[in-house]
Structures are given as C-alpha cells and as structure tokens.
Coordinates of C-alpha atoms in Angstrom, one line a residue:
F1 CA 32.7 -4.3 11.9
T2 CA 35.7 -2.7 10.3
G3 CA 36.9 -0.9 13.5
A4 CA 36.7 2.4 11.6
Y5 CA 34.3 5.3 12.1
C6 CA 33.0 8.2 10.1
L7 CA 31.4 11.4 11.2
N8 CA 27.8 12.3 10.7
P9 CA 28.0 15.7 9.2
F10 CA 24.7 16.8 10.6
N11 CA 25.5 16.3 14.3
G12 CA 29.1 15.4 14.5
E13 CA 28.4 11.9 16.0
R14 CA 30.8 9.0 15.3
V15 CA 29.1 6.3 13.1
P16 CA 30.7 2.8 13.0
I17 CA 31.4 1.4 9.6
F18 CA 30.3 -2.2 8.8
V19 CA 30.7 -4.3 5.7
A20 CA 27.5 -6.2 4.7
D21 CA 26.5 -8.3 1.7
F22 CA 23.1 -6.5 1.1
V23 CA 24.8 -3.2 0.2
L24 CA 25.3 -3.1 -3.6
M25 CA 28.6 -1.6 -5.0
E26 CA 26.7 -0.2 -8.0
Y27 CA 24.2 1.6 -5.8
G28 CA 25.2 5.2 -5.2
T29 CA 28.8 5.3 -3.9
G30 CA 28.7 1.7 -2.7
A31 CA 28.2 2.9 0.9
V32 CA 24.9 3.7 2.6
M33 CA 23.9 5.3 5.8
A34 CA 21.9 2.7 7.7
V35 CA 18.8 3.8 9.5
P36 CA 17.7 0.7 11.4
A37 CA 14.5 2.1 12.9
H38 CA 13.1 2.9 9.4
D39 CA 14.5 0.3 7.0
R40 CA 13.6 -3.4 7.3
R41 CA 17.0 -4.7 6.1
D42 CA 18.9 -2.3 8.3
F43 CA 16.6 -3.2 11.2
D44 CA 17.4 -6.9 10.8
F45 CA 21.1 -6.2 10.6
A46 CA 21.1 -4.0 13.7
R47 CA 19.1 -6.7 15.6
K48 CA 21.6 -9.4 14.6
Y49 CA 24.6 -7.5 15.7
D50 CA 23.0 -5.8 18.7
L51 CA 23.4 -2.2 17.3
P52 CA 21.5 0.8 18.7
I53 CA 18.1 1.5 16.9
R54 CA 17.3 5.2 17.2
V55 CA 13.8 6.2 16.2
V56 CA 13.8 9.5 14.2
V57 CA 10.4 9.2 12.5
Q58 CA 7.1 8.3 14.1
P59 CA 3.3 8.9 13.7
A60 CA 2.2 12.4 14.9
D61 CA 0.1 11.0 17.7
R62 CA 2.6 8.4 19.0
E63 CA 4.3 9.2 22.3
T64 CA 8.1 9.0 22.3
T65 CA 9.6 6.2 24.4
D66 CA 13.1 4.9 25.0
T67 CA 12.0 1.4 24.3
A68 CA 13.5 -0.2 21.2
P69 CA 10.9 -0.6 18.4
A70 CA 9.6 -4.1 17.6
E71 CA 9.8 -3.5 13.9
A72 CA 11.0 -0.8 11.4
Y73 CA 8.6 2.0 10.9
V74 CA 8.8 2.8 7.2
D75 CA 5.7 5.0 6.7
P76 CA 5.7 8.9 6.6
G77 CA 5.4 10.6 9.9
V78 CA 6.9 13.4 12.0
L79 CA 10.7 13.7 12.8
V80 CA 11.8 13.3 16.4
D81 CA 15.2 13.4 18.0
S82 CA 16.5 15.1 14.9
G83 CA 17.8 18.5 16.1
P84 CA 16.3 21.5 14.3
F85 CA 14.3 19.2 12.0
S86 CA 12.3 17.7 14.9
G87 CA 8.6 18.1 14.5
M88 CA 8.7 18.5 10.7
D89 CA 6.7 16.2 8.4
S90 CA 9.1 13.6 7.1
Q91 CA 8.4 14.4 3.4
A92 CA 9.0 18.1 3.9
A93 CA 12.0 17.4 6.1
K94 CA 13.8 15.6 3.2
E95 CA 13.9 18.9 1.3
A96 CA 15.0 20.8 4.4
I97 CA 17.8 18.3 5.1
I98 CA 19.1 18.4 1.6
A99 CA 18.9 22.2 1.6
H100 CA 20.9 22.3 4.8
A101 CA 23.6 19.9 3.4
E102 CA 23.9 22.0 0.3
Q103 CA 24.1 25.2 2.3
Q104 CA 26.8 23.8 4.6
G105 CA 28.7 22.4 1.6
F106 CA 28.9 18.7 2.6
G107 CA 26.2 17.3 0.3
K108 CA 23.9 17.8 -2.6
A109 CA 20.8 16.2 -4.2
R110 CA 21.5 13.8 -7.0
T111 CA 19.2 11.4 -9.0
T112 CA 20.5 7.8 -9.0
Y113 CA 19.6 5.6 -11.9
R114 CA 19.4 1.8 -11.4
L115 CA 19.3 0.7 -15.0
R116 CA 20.8 -2.7 -16.0
D117 CA 21.2 -4.4 -19.4
W118 CA 18.3 -6.7 -20.2
G119 CA 18.9 -10.0 -22.0
I120 CA 15.5 -10.8 -23.6
S121 CA 16.1 -14.1 -25.3
R122 CA 14.6 -17.3 -23.8
Q123 CA 14.8 -20.9 -24.8
R124 CA 11.1 -21.7 -24.7
Y125 CA 8.1 -21.9 -27.1
W126 CA 5.6 -19.5 -25.5
G127 CA 7.2 -16.2 -26.3
T128 CA 7.3 -13.7 -29.2
P129 CA 9.7 -15.0 -31.9
I130 CA 12.7 -12.9 -32.3
P131 CA 12.5 -11.6 -35.9
V132 CA 16.1 -12.1 -37.1
I133 CA 17.7 -14.6 -39.5
H134 CA 21.2 -16.0 -39.2
C135 CA 23.1 -16.1 -42.5
H136 CA 26.6 -17.5 -42.9
R137 CA 27.3 -14.8 -45.5
C138 CA 25.4 -11.7 -44.2
G139 CA 25.5 -12.4 -40.5
I140 CA 22.4 -11.4 -38.4
V141 CA 19.7 -10.0 -40.7
P142 CA 16.3 -8.6 -39.6
V143 CA 13.2 -10.2 -41.0
P144 CA 11.7 -7.7 -43.6
E145 CA 8.8 -5.7 -42.4
K146 CA 6.5 -7.2 -45.1
D147 CA 7.1 -10.7 -43.5
L148 CA 6.1 -9.7 -40.0
P149 CA 4.9 -10.9 -37.7
V150 CA 6.8 -14.2 -37.4
V151 CA 4.2 -16.7 -36.2
L152 CA 4.9 -19.6 -33.9
P153 CA 4.4 -23.0 -35.4
G154 CA 2.6 -26.0 -33.9
T155 CA 4.9 -27.9 -31.6
D156 CA 5.2 -31.2 -29.9
T157 CA 6.0 -31.8 -26.3
P158 CA 9.5 -30.4 -25.5
D159 CA 12.0 -32.9 -23.9
G160 CA 14.2 -30.2 -22.3
S161 CA 17.3 -31.0 -24.4
H162 CA 16.9 -27.9 -26.7
A163 CA 14.8 -24.9 -27.1
P164 CA 11.4 -26.2 -28.5
L165 CA 11.7 -24.2 -31.7
H166 CA 15.2 -25.7 -32.3
R167 CA 13.5 -29.0 -33.3
Q168 CA 11.1 -27.4 -35.7
E169 CA 13.0 -27.5 -39.0
K170 CA 10.1 -26.1 -41.0
F171 CA 10.2 -23.1 -38.8
Y172 CA 13.9 -22.4 -38.7
S173 CA 14.9 -23.4 -42.2
T174 CA 14.6 -20.3 -44.4
T175 CA 16.5 -18.1 -46.9
C176 CA 18.4 -14.9 -46.3
P177 CA 16.3 -11.9 -47.3
E178 CA 19.5 -10.1 -48.5
C179 CA 21.5 -12.8 -50.4
G180 CA 18.9 -15.5 -51.0
E181 CA 21.1 -18.3 -49.7
A182 CA 20.0 -20.9 -47.1
A183 CA 19.8 -19.5 -43.6
R184 CA 18.5 -20.3 -40.2
R185 CA 15.7 -18.4 -38.3
E186 CA 16.3 -17.5 -34.6
T187 CA 14.8 -20.2 -32.4
D188 CA 15.0 -18.3 -29.1
T189 CA 11.9 -16.3 -28.2
M190 CA 11.5 -13.0 -26.3
D191 CA 11.2 -12.9 -22.6
T192 CA 7.5 -12.8 -21.7
F193 CA 8.2 -9.4 -20.1
V194 CA 8.2 -8.0 -23.6
E195 CA 4.5 -9.0 -24.1
S196 CA 3.5 -8.0 -20.5
S197 CA 5.1 -4.6 -20.9
W198 CA 2.3 -3.3 -23.2
Y199 CA -0.6 -5.7 -23.1
F200 CA -2.8 -3.1 -21.3
A201 CA -2.5 -0.9 -24.4
R202 CA -3.4 -3.8 -26.7
Y203 CA -6.5 -4.5 -24.5
T204 CA -7.9 -1.1 -25.6
S205 CA -8.3 -2.3 -29.2
P206 CA -8.1 -6.1 -29.3
R207 CA -9.8 -6.5 -32.7
S208 CA -7.5 -4.0 -34.5
T209 CA -5.8 -5.8 -37.4
V210 CA -4.2 -2.9 -39.1
T211 CA -2.2 -1.6 -36.2
P212 CA -1.4 -3.1 -32.8
I213 CA -3.1 -0.2 -31.0
D214 CA -5.9 2.1 -32.1
P215 CA -4.7 5.6 -30.8
E216 CA -8.3 6.8 -30.4
A217 CA -9.3 3.8 -28.3
A218 CA -6.1 4.0 -26.3
G219 CA -6.8 7.7 -25.7
Y220 CA -10.2 6.8 -24.2
W221 CA -9.1 4.0 -21.9
L222 CA -5.5 4.9 -20.8
P223 CA -3.8 5.4 -18.5
V224 CA -4.9 2.4 -16.3
D225 CA -6.8 3.9 -13.3
Q226 CA -5.7 1.2 -10.8
Y227 CA -2.9 -1.4 -11.4
I228 CA -2.6 -4.3 -9.0
G229 CA 0.3 -6.7 -9.2
G230 CA 2.5 -9.0 -7.1
V231 CA 5.6 -7.8 -5.3
E232 CA 7.8 -10.0 -7.6
H233 CA 7.0 -7.7 -10.5
A234 CA 7.5 -4.5 -8.5
I235 CA 10.7 -3.5 -10.3
L236 CA 11.3 -5.1 -13.8
H237 CA 7.8 -5.4 -15.2
L238 CA 6.9 -1.9 -14.1
L239 CA 10.2 -0.4 -15.4
Y240 CA 9.7 -2.1 -18.8
S241 CA 6.1 -1.0 -19.0
R242 CA 7.2 2.6 -18.6
F243 CA 9.8 2.1 -21.3
F244 CA 7.3 0.6 -23.8
T245 CA 4.8 3.3 -23.0
R246 CA 7.3 6.0 -23.9
V247 CA 8.3 4.3 -27.1
L248 CA 4.6 3.8 -28.1
R249 CA 4.0 7.4 -27.4
D250 CA 6.9 8.4 -29.6
L251 CA 5.6 6.2 -32.4
G252 CA 2.2 8.0 -32.2
Y253 CA 0.1 5.1 -30.7
L254 CA -0.3 6.6 -27.3
A255 CA -0.8 10.1 -25.9
I256 CA 0.4 9.3 -22.3
D257 CA 3.7 9.4 -20.6
E258 CA 2.9 7.0 -17.8
P259 CA 0.9 3.7 -18.1
F260 CA -0.6 3.5 -14.6
A261 CA -2.3 6.3 -12.6
N262 CA -2.2 4.3 -9.3
L263 CA -0.3 1.2 -8.3
L264 CA -0.9 -1.5 -5.6
T265 CA 1.9 -4.0 -5.1
Q266 CA 0.6 -7.0 -3.2
G267 CA 2.6 -9.0 -0.7
M268 CA 2.7 -12.8 -0.4
V269 CA 1.1 -15.3 1.9
I270 CA 3.8 -16.9 4.0
K271 CA 3.9 -19.6 6.6
D272 CA 6.6 -19.9 9.3
G273 CA 8.5 -17.0 7.7
A274 CA 8.7 -18.6 4.2
K275 CA 6.7 -18.3 1.0
M276 CA 4.2 -21.1 0.6
S277 CA 5.3 -23.7 -2.0
K278 CA 4.7 -27.4 -2.6
S279 CA 8.4 -28.1 -2.5
K280 CA 8.7 -26.7 1.0
G281 CA 5.6 -28.6 2.1
N282 CA 4.1 -25.6 3.8
V283 CA 1.0 -25.0 1.6
V284 CA -2.2 -24.5 3.5
D285 CA -5.6 -25.6 2.0
P286 CA -8.1 -22.9 3.0
N287 CA -10.9 -25.3 2.3
D288 CA -10.3 -27.0 5.7
L289 CA -11.0 -23.7 7.4
I290 CA -13.9 -22.9 5.2
N291 CA -15.5 -26.2 6.0
T292 CA -15.2 -25.3 9.7
Y293 CA -15.9 -21.6 9.8
G294 CA -17.4 -20.7 6.5
A295 CA -16.0 -18.7 3.5
D296 CA -16.9 -15.3 4.9
T297 CA -15.1 -15.8 8.2
V298 CA -11.9 -17.0 6.4
R299 CA -12.2 -14.1 4.0
L300 CA -12.5 -11.6 6.9
F301 CA -9.5 -13.2 8.6
S302 CA -7.4 -12.9 5.4
L303 CA -8.3 -9.3 4.8
F304 CA -7.8 -8.3 8.5
A305 CA -4.4 -10.0 9.0
A306 CA -2.3 -7.5 7.1
P307 CA -2.4 -4.6 4.6
P308 CA -2.3 -5.8 1.0
E309 CA 1.2 -4.5 0.3
R310 CA 2.7 -6.5 3.2
D311 CA 3.3 -10.2 3.5
L312 CA 0.6 -12.1 5.3
E313 CA 1.9 -14.6 7.9
W314 CA -0.7 -17.4 7.9
N315 CA -1.9 -18.3 11.3
A316 CA -5.1 -20.3 11.6
Q317 CA -5.7 -19.2 15.1
G318 CA -6.6 -15.7 13.8
V319 CA -9.7 -17.2 12.2
D320 CA -11.2 -17.7 15.8
G321 CA -11.0 -13.9 16.3
A322 CA -12.8 -13.2 13.0
S323 CA -15.5 -15.8 13.9
R324 CA -16.0 -14.1 17.3
F325 CA -16.4 -10.7 15.7
L326 CA -19.1 -11.9 13.3
N327 CA -20.9 -13.6 16.1
K328 CA -20.8 -10.3 18.0
V329 CA -22.3 -8.5 15.0
N330 CA -25.0 -11.2 14.7
R331 CA -26.0 -10.7 18.3
L332 CA -26.0 -6.9 18.0
I333 CA -28.4 -7.1 15.1
R334 CA -30.7 -9.7 16.5
N335 CA -30.9 -8.1 19.9
N336 CA -32.1 -4.8 18.4
L337 CA -34.5 -5.8 15.6
D338 CA -37.1 -3.6 17.1
C339 CA -35.3 -0.5 16.0
F340 CA -35.9 -1.3 12.4
D341 CA -39.5 0.0 12.6
S342 CA -39.7 3.1 10.5
V343 CA -38.4 5.9 12.7
P344 CA -37.0 9.1 11.1
L345 CA -33.6 10.5 12.2
P346 CA -34.2 13.5 14.4
E347 CA -32.2 16.8 14.1
A348 CA -28.6 16.2 15.3
D349 CA -28.9 19.3 17.7
T350 CA -31.8 17.6 19.5
L351 CA -30.0 14.3 20.3
N352 CA -29.1 13.3 23.8
P353 CA -25.4 12.6 24.6
P354 CA -25.5 8.8 23.9
S355 CA -27.4 9.2 20.6
R356 CA -25.1 12.1 19.6
L357 CA -22.0 10.1 20.3
L358 CA -23.2 7.1 18.2
H359 CA -24.4 9.4 15.4
R360 CA -20.9 10.9 15.3
R361 CA -19.2 7.5 15.4
I362 CA -21.3 6.3 12.4
H363 CA -20.1 9.1 10.1
Q364 CA -16.5 8.9 11.4
T365 CA -16.5 5.2 10.6
I366 CA -18.0 5.8 7.1
K367 CA -15.2 8.2 6.3
R368 CA -12.4 5.9 7.6
V369 CA -13.7 2.8 5.8
S370 CA -14.4 4.6 2.5
D371 CA -10.9 6.2 2.6
N372 CA -9.2 2.9 3.5
I373 CA -10.9 1.0 0.7
E374 CA -10.8 3.6 -2.0
K375 CA -7.5 5.3 -1.4
N376 CA -5.1 2.4 -0.5
F377 CA -7.1 -0.9 -0.3
H378 CA -6.3 -1.2 3.4
F379 CA -9.1 -3.6 4.2
N380 CA -7.5 -4.4 7.5
T381 CA -7.9 -0.9 8.9
A382 CA -11.3 -0.6 7.3
I383 CA -12.4 -3.8 9.2
S384 CA -10.8 -2.4 12.4
A385 CA -12.9 0.8 12.1
V386 CA -16.1 -1.2 11.8
M387 CA -15.0 -3.3 14.8
E388 CA -14.7 -0.1 16.8
L389 CA -18.2 1.0 15.8
V390 CA -19.6 -2.4 16.7
N391 CA -17.9 -2.2 20.1
Q392 CA -19.3 1.4 20.7
A393 CA -22.8 0.3 19.7
T394 CA -22.6 -2.8 21.8
A395 CA -21.5 -0.8 24.9
L396 CA -24.2 1.9 24.4
T397 CA -27.0 -0.6 23.9
A398 CA -26.0 -2.4 27.1
E399 CA -25.6 0.8 29.1
S400 CA -28.1 3.3 27.6
R401 CA -30.5 1.3 25.4
E402 CA -33.5 3.2 26.6
E403 CA -31.8 6.6 25.9
L404 CA -30.6 5.7 22.4
H405 CA -32.9 7.1 19.7
P406 CA -34.1 4.3 17.3
G407 CA -33.6 6.8 14.5
V408 CA -29.8 6.7 15.3
L409 CA -29.5 3.0 16.2
R410 CA -31.1 1.8 13.0
P411 CA -28.7 3.6 10.6
C412 CA -25.8 2.5 12.8
L413 CA -26.7 -1.2 12.4
E414 CA -27.4 -0.7 8.7
T415 CA -24.1 1.0 8.2
V416 CA -22.3 -1.8 9.9
L417 CA -23.8 -4.3 7.4
L418 CA -23.2 -2.1 4.4
L419 CA -19.5 -1.4 5.3
L420 CA -18.9 -5.1 6.0
F421 CA -20.7 -6.2 2.8
P422 CA -17.6 -6.1 0.5
M423 CA -15.7 -8.3 2.9
V424 CA -18.4 -10.8 4.2
P425 CA -21.2 -10.6 1.6
H426 CA -23.1 -13.8 2.5
F427 CA -23.2 -13.0 6.2
C428 CA -24.4 -9.4 5.7
E429 CA -27.0 -10.4 3.1
E430 CA -28.7 -12.8 5.5
L431 CA -28.8 -10.2 8.3
W432 CA -30.0 -7.5 5.8
E433 CA -32.9 -9.7 4.9
L434 CA -33.6 -10.5 8.6
T435 CA -33.9 -6.7 9.3
G436 CA -36.8 -6.4 6.8
H437 CA -35.1 -5.2 3.6
D438 CA -36.8 -6.6 0.4
Q439 CA -34.0 -5.9 -2.1
S440 CA -30.6 -7.5 -2.1
M441 CA -27.6 -5.5 -0.7
D442 CA -26.2 -5.4 -4.3
H443 CA -28.8 -2.7 -4.9
A444 CA -28.2 -0.7 -1.7
A445 CA -26.2 2.6 -1.9
W446 CA -23.0 3.0 0.0
P447 CA -23.5 5.0 3.2
G448 CA -23.3 8.7 2.8
F449 CA -20.8 10.7 4.8
D450 CA -21.8 13.9 6.6
P451 CA -18.7 15.9 7.6
A452 CA -20.7 18.0 10.1
A453 CA -22.1 14.9 11.8
A454 CA -18.5 13.5 12.1
R455 CA -17.0 16.6 13.6
E456 CA -15.7 16.2 17.2
D457 CA -16.7 18.8 19.8
E458 CA -13.2 18.5 21.4
L459 CA -9.8 17.3 20.2
T460 CA -6.8 15.9 22.0
V461 CA -3.6 17.7 20.8
V462 CA -0.1 16.2 21.4
V463 CA 2.4 18.8 22.7
Q464 CA 6.1 18.1 22.2
V465 CA 9.3 19.8 23.4
N466 CA 12.2 19.2 21.0
G467 CA 10.3 16.3 19.4
K468 CA 9.4 14.5 22.6
V469 CA 5.9 14.2 23.8
R470 CA 5.6 16.1 27.1
S471 CA 1.8 16.8 27.4
R472 CA -1.6 16.5 25.9
L473 CA -4.3 19.2 25.6
T474 CA -8.0 18.8 25.3
V475 CA -9.2 21.8 23.2
A476 CA -12.2 22.9 21.2
A477 CA -12.3 21.3 17.8
D478 CA -12.4 24.7 16.1
I479 CA -9.5 26.3 18.0
D480 CA -7.2 28.5 15.9
N481 CA -3.5 28.0 15.8
E482 CA -2.5 31.1 17.8
L483 CA -4.8 30.2 20.7
L484 CA -3.4 26.6 20.6
R485 CA 0.2 28.0 20.8
Q486 CA -0.8 30.1 23.8
Q487 CA -2.4 27.1 25.6
A488 CA 0.6 24.9 24.9
L489 CA 3.0 27.4 26.3
A490 CA 0.8 28.0 29.3
D491 CA 0.5 24.3 30.1
E492 CA 2.2 23.5 33.5
R493 CA 4.0 20.4 32.3
I494 CA 5.3 22.2 29.2
R495 CA 6.6 25.1 31.4
H496 CA 8.4 22.6 33.6
F497 CA 10.2 21.0 30.6
M498 CA 11.1 24.4 29.1
A499 CA 12.7 25.4 32.4
G500 CA 12.4 29.1 31.7
K501 CA 14.0 28.8 28.2
Q502 CA 12.5 30.8 25.3
A503 CA 11.0 28.9 22.4
K504 CA 13.1 29.2 19.2
K505 CA 10.4 27.8 17.0
I506 CA 6.8 26.6 17.5
I507 CA 5.4 24.2 14.9
V508 CA 1.7 23.6 14.8
V509 CA -0.1 20.8 12.9
Q510 CA -3.6 22.0 13.2
G511 CA -5.8 19.9 15.4
K512 CA -3.0 17.3 16.0
L513 CA 0.3 18.5 17.3
V514 CA 2.3 21.4 18.8
N515 CA 6.1 21.0 18.8
I516 CA 8.1 23.6 20.8
V517 CA 11.8 23.8 19.8
I518 CA 14.0 25.4 22.6

C-alpha cells in the first residue's frame, strides 16, 4: 500500500492505491481500477491483503447479501449498488457508464492494442525452413521464388549442442542467388505457430499442388463453425491466425475476415491447485477409477465437475456422486417398465396436475440441455438439468404414481435417456434396450422441444429497490410490463422500503425483474 488515495470520479469515494506485480506498465496507463468481486486476480489480491470486496454485478435472480463472495463473479449480469446504473444489464451499463464519463468530462472510450514483436526463429528441426541465405558479400538474401519451397532434409538424432539443421552441411551449403559465391542457408526454422496459424485453410484443399489454398474450396468450408482449443493458446495462436487470415484474404486466397465463427477455450485438469505433470508427481491415471466405477461414470463426473472453459480440480470423491446418480436413473427406469406399453400422450389440457407438471418439466429440460450443449458446451449444467428432471420424476412416482398418466411418464423416462446419451452412452444404451427399443440409440432422434408445453402458468419476479432485492412477486406468466410495475409498487414490503418516496425510474426485465430507483 502506497499510503496514497485517488478519487473515484463516479461517486467521489477515496480509493487506496497499491503497487502489484501483476499490473503491466504497457497495459493502458500502467494503472488499473481493481474490481475484486469481478476479476479473479483482483479477488486473490484483495483476499490476501484483507481488502473490501464489493459486489456490483450479480445474476438477475440472485438476492443481494452483505456476505463476502466466495469467488469472483465474472459473467454478465445486472448491476447492483451502482448508483443510477443499478438494475441495468452489465453489457448495456458499460456503454451508459462510458457515456456518463464523456458527458462529465473525466473520461472517454479508447481502444487499447496489446501487440508485441514476434520472434519466429527456432533452433529445431520440425518447423518451416526460413527461406533466406546468408552471403558474406550480399548479406541476407531471400531464396528466389522459383526455388521455393525449401524442403527439410533427412536428419539424425539431435544431441542438443546445435540446431539440428546446423549439422546438415548438404542442407546449409549453397550459393548466393545474387553473386554466385559460396553462402550458407539459414538453419533456424520458423516457430510452429506459423504453420498452426493457417492450417485450417490448407485443410480445405489438402491435395492442391498449384496453390497452397484453393479459393473455391476455402469459400465452401470457411470460416470454421466451431473452434476448440486449450487455454494456453487463447492469445498468441488466435491472434496470429487472425493475422494470417487477413493476409490470405488480401492475397486472394480467402474471402473471409475472421477464421472462426465460434470459439471454445478449454481449461486444464488440475490437482491440488496445480496443473498435472509427471515432474510434479500429481498425474492421476483415470483407469483406476474406470476399473472401479466404469467408463461412463468417470466420464459423467469429468463433465459435471466444471464448465469446459474453467479448470477442473480433480477430486476422486466426486465420482461417488456420479455413481449414485446413475444408480438412481437405473432404479427409476426399472421400477416403471410397465409405462413403456404403447400409450398415446393425451391432450395437455386434459392432464391432471401431477402429469401436467411432469409434462412441463420434460420440455423445460429439453430446452435447457439443448441450449447448454449447442450454445456453450456447458455439459455440467446440462447434466444438472437432467438431474432435476430425474428428481422430479422420482418424487412424483413415489407420491402420485397412480395419478401419473403413462403417456407422460414414458416420454419422461425416454427423454432422460436420450439427453444423457451423449455423456453416458453405454449406460443409456443398455436401459434403452431394456425398455423394449429394437434400434440402437444412435438412430434415435433428439427429443423435440414444445415451447407451449414448457410455458409456466406462473412466474416468480424479483423486485429490487435501488438494486437490492426487497421482495418477490408470484404473477401470471403472461403479465404485461405495466401491470407488473403496478403490482411491484403496490407490494407492502416495497412500499415499506420506499418510505413514501417517489420512484425516479422503474426498470422491468420482463418475467424476471423489477428494479425501482428512488
């Protein structure tokens, strides 16, 4: 702590100034505004030095508390405890905050570039030869285009004393293309980032010998619909790929500006807080767990433990939970095999309350699982949604089995198996066959989603006063915003917190939230 303070221009509060080694001088002005509740590094720093952690962004349906958060919340949400910006969507709030700073004259929007020089030479064999020749008379001379590409020679095992090509005299001994005197070919090779920066474009026309890329084939295949890579490549590889794509576009090989339409950056599997590696002795062999629990159980545990973009802390005890869940599904199916007799689904309007509830949960789950898999690969929340459906079905079959219509229970159990099939295929396939299906699940269609069937009759809406949750309203699902405003203002608890003051602004997020600013 420097002992000095600065003023937050938005609210006039004093902000202590710290010096920390994770703030880069070349980033922005070299000073950053720490937001511990919403940045992981700032959060760790605040925890270490016992600094206040103020939550200013949270999910729309989360209740505001004074308890310090257990971890940084870094996802989009709704602003709280943020003065006139409370209740706004965090993405929209960014623009409003910048506009306010510009209007008041203490700030403005600016694009910050983080470019650095890139040294591409490497002292190894497996890389693209750098096509230059060193001549004592002419200096560095490029290899003539007619002599390209420079091809790697056969090589013996490197001993680590020199670059492998440095020992290949037949490779490096050559003549200068300008003066004809003896010269030496470059023995460093290009960084493998050079090849990986455009390989996806070459994949579109791998047999082309005239040009590296056939523009017609590239136009058909590119951009890449979904790109998945490790977090260690999240900056440099992706940056270089964009550079190469723009250059190939300018040269006429590509007709796209960006190489990838969607990106998923995977986290790593860690143990005891560290990346698994043989040198650290913390590598776990999953075969030990597979031999005990089976491959499907271990797969389910791995997918459920964390979203793919986050690091997964390996904890073998979590496999027990996955095993218990699959046993629960197994019991649910086997205890209700009688419902798999051919019974048509009745009209939804004729269903009794338990059957109507289960019918609604089926389609809500189909929507959640489909979105989580297709939109962001969040298998953990997809599995969680199926768990909720299984719990609902288990409770209803225990309490109201005689009331449940077989035409609802059967599609419920089939849906559970179909939704779990991508995660635990062997387990689901066996139960699928047990329930009388002749064809493999590979040939089964993904469950269809019916929006009308998934619609709730009533909704619970959070009501905030100045960004803090003060009440909840149960309202009709099709309520309009004006009526929702009126009911929020008439709520007894809200009137108490408003204490007779007039509302300056009322923000309504349809079906989810009402925020009253006083």
